[in-house]
Coordinates of C-alpha atoms in Angstrom, one line a residue:
L6 CA 105.4 117.3 131.5
E7 CA 106.5 117.1 135.1
R8 CA 102.8 117.0 136.3
L9 CA 101.9 114.3 133.8
L10 CA 104.9 112.1 134.7
A11 CA 104.2 112.6 138.4
A12 CA 100.6 111.4 138.0
G13 CA 101.7 107.9 137.3
P14 CA 103.7 105.7 134.9
V15 CA 103.8 107.0 131.4
S16 CA 105.1 104.7 128.7
Q17 CA 104.0 106.3 125.5
V18 CA 102.9 109.8 124.4
T19 CA 101.4 110.8 121.0
L20 CA 101.9 114.4 120.1
A21 CA 101.8 116.8 117.1
P22 CA 105.4 117.8 116.4
E23 CA 104.5 121.1 114.8
L24 CA 103.1 122.6 118.0
P25 CA 105.3 125.1 119.9
G26 CA 107.7 123.3 122.2
A27 CA 107.0 119.8 120.8
L28 CA 110.5 119.1 119.6
E29 CA 111.9 119.9 123.0
L30 CA 109.2 117.9 124.6
I31 CA 110.2 114.9 122.5
E32 CA 113.7 115.1 123.7
A33 CA 112.6 115.4 127.3
L34 CA 110.2 112.4 127.1
V35 CA 112.8 110.2 125.3
A36 CA 115.4 111.1 128.0
R37 CA 112.9 109.8 130.6
G38 CA 112.4 106.5 128.7
V39 CA 109.0 107.4 127.2
T40 CA 108.2 106.3 123.7
V41 CA 107.1 109.2 121.6
S42 CA 104.7 108.8 118.6
C43 CA 103.6 111.5 116.3
G44 CA 99.9 111.8 115.5
H45 CA 96.9 114.1 115.1
T46 CA 99.2 116.3 113.3
E47 CA 99.5 118.7 110.4
A48 CA 103.3 118.3 110.4
D49 CA 105.1 118.6 107.1
A50 CA 107.9 116.3 106.1
A51 CA 110.7 118.6 107.4
T52 CA 109.0 118.8 110.8
A53 CA 108.4 115.1 110.9
H54 CA 112.1 114.4 110.2
A55 CA 113.1 116.8 113.0
A56 CA 110.8 114.9 115.4
F57 CA 112.2 111.5 114.3
N58 CA 115.7 112.8 114.6
R59 CA 115.0 113.9 118.2
G60 CA 113.8 110.5 119.1
A61 CA 110.1 110.2 118.1
A62 CA 109.9 106.5 117.2
A63 CA 106.4 106.0 115.7
V64 CA 103.4 107.5 114.0
T65 CA 100.0 107.0 115.4
H66 CA 97.2 105.9 113.0
L67 CA 99.1 106.5 109.8
F68 CA 97.1 108.6 107.3
N69 CA 94.3 109.3 109.9
A70 CA 94.1 112.7 111.6
M71 CA 97.2 113.9 109.8
R72 CA 98.2 116.1 106.9
R73 CA 97.2 114.6 103.6
P74 CA 100.3 113.7 101.6
E75 CA 100.8 115.2 98.1
H76 CA 103.5 114.4 95.5
R77 CA 105.5 117.5 96.4
D78 CA 104.4 117.7 100.0
P79 CA 104.7 114.2 101.4
G80 CA 103.8 115.2 105.0
I81 CA 104.5 113.1 108.0
A82 CA 103.0 109.9 106.4
Y83 CA 105.5 109.4 103.7
A84 CA 108.3 110.9 105.7
A85 CA 107.7 108.1 108.2
L86 CA 107.3 105.4 105.6
G87 CA 110.5 106.4 104.0
R88 CA 112.6 105.9 107.1
G89 CA 113.8 102.6 108.5
D90 CA 113.7 103.7 112.1
V91 CA 110.0 104.7 112.6
W92 CA 107.3 102.3 113.6
I93 CA 104.1 102.6 111.5
T94 CA 100.8 102.0 113.2
L95 CA 97.7 101.4 111.1
I96 CA 94.0 100.9 111.9
V97 CA 93.0 98.0 109.6
D98 CA 89.3 97.7 110.2
G99 CA 87.9 98.2 106.7
N100 CA 86.7 101.7 107.6
H101 CA 89.7 103.9 108.4
L102 CA 91.8 103.0 105.3
A103 CA 91.2 101.7 101.8
D104 CA 92.6 98.2 101.2
D105 CA 95.1 99.6 98.6
T106 CA 96.4 102.1 101.2
V107 CA 96.9 99.3 103.7
R108 CA 98.7 97.2 101.1
A109 CA 101.0 100.1 100.1
A110 CA 101.8 101.1 103.7
A111 CA 102.5 97.5 104.7
A112 CA 104.8 97.0 101.7
A113 CA 106.7 100.1 102.6
A114 CA 106.8 99.5 106.4
G115 CA 107.6 95.8 106.3
D116 CA 108.6 94.7 109.8
R117 CA 107.9 98.1 111.2
L118 CA 104.2 97.7 110.8
V119 CA 102.0 97.6 113.9
L120 CA 98.3 96.9 113.6
I121 CA 96.2 98.7 116.2
S122 CA 92.6 99.6 117.0
D123 CA 91.2 103.0 117.8
A124 CA 88.8 101.2 120.2
V125 CA 85.8 103.2 119.2
A126 CA 83.6 100.2 118.7
A127 CA 85.0 98.5 121.8
A128 CA 84.2 101.5 123.9
A129 CA 80.7 101.7 122.5
A130 CA 81.4 105.3 121.5
P131 CA 80.0 106.9 118.4
D132 CA 82.3 107.1 115.3

């Protein structure tokens, strides 16, 4: 963390909260004014809530590169949607998410919804 922060200004970090030391890292980043988002994660709902309770403020690319939610295992996606204090970011490009998924997430997130791009096409990178 110290090496990363010393390299230049850091405003946001996406991390997987289930990894060893991640919850402590969230607290350290938030204490330094860095916005923490959870993403590229296999976190279950309990771990997601622990991350949010420690200051993680968002989820990166909801439903993409994260644990699939199940009715008895909501994972990080539904844990985030069910809270009023977590920003929800979605890639709405007609490819990453089905239209019904976007509508349901938008209805649940309300004003907490942030539309973003993964910039793959803009970077001319392969999918």
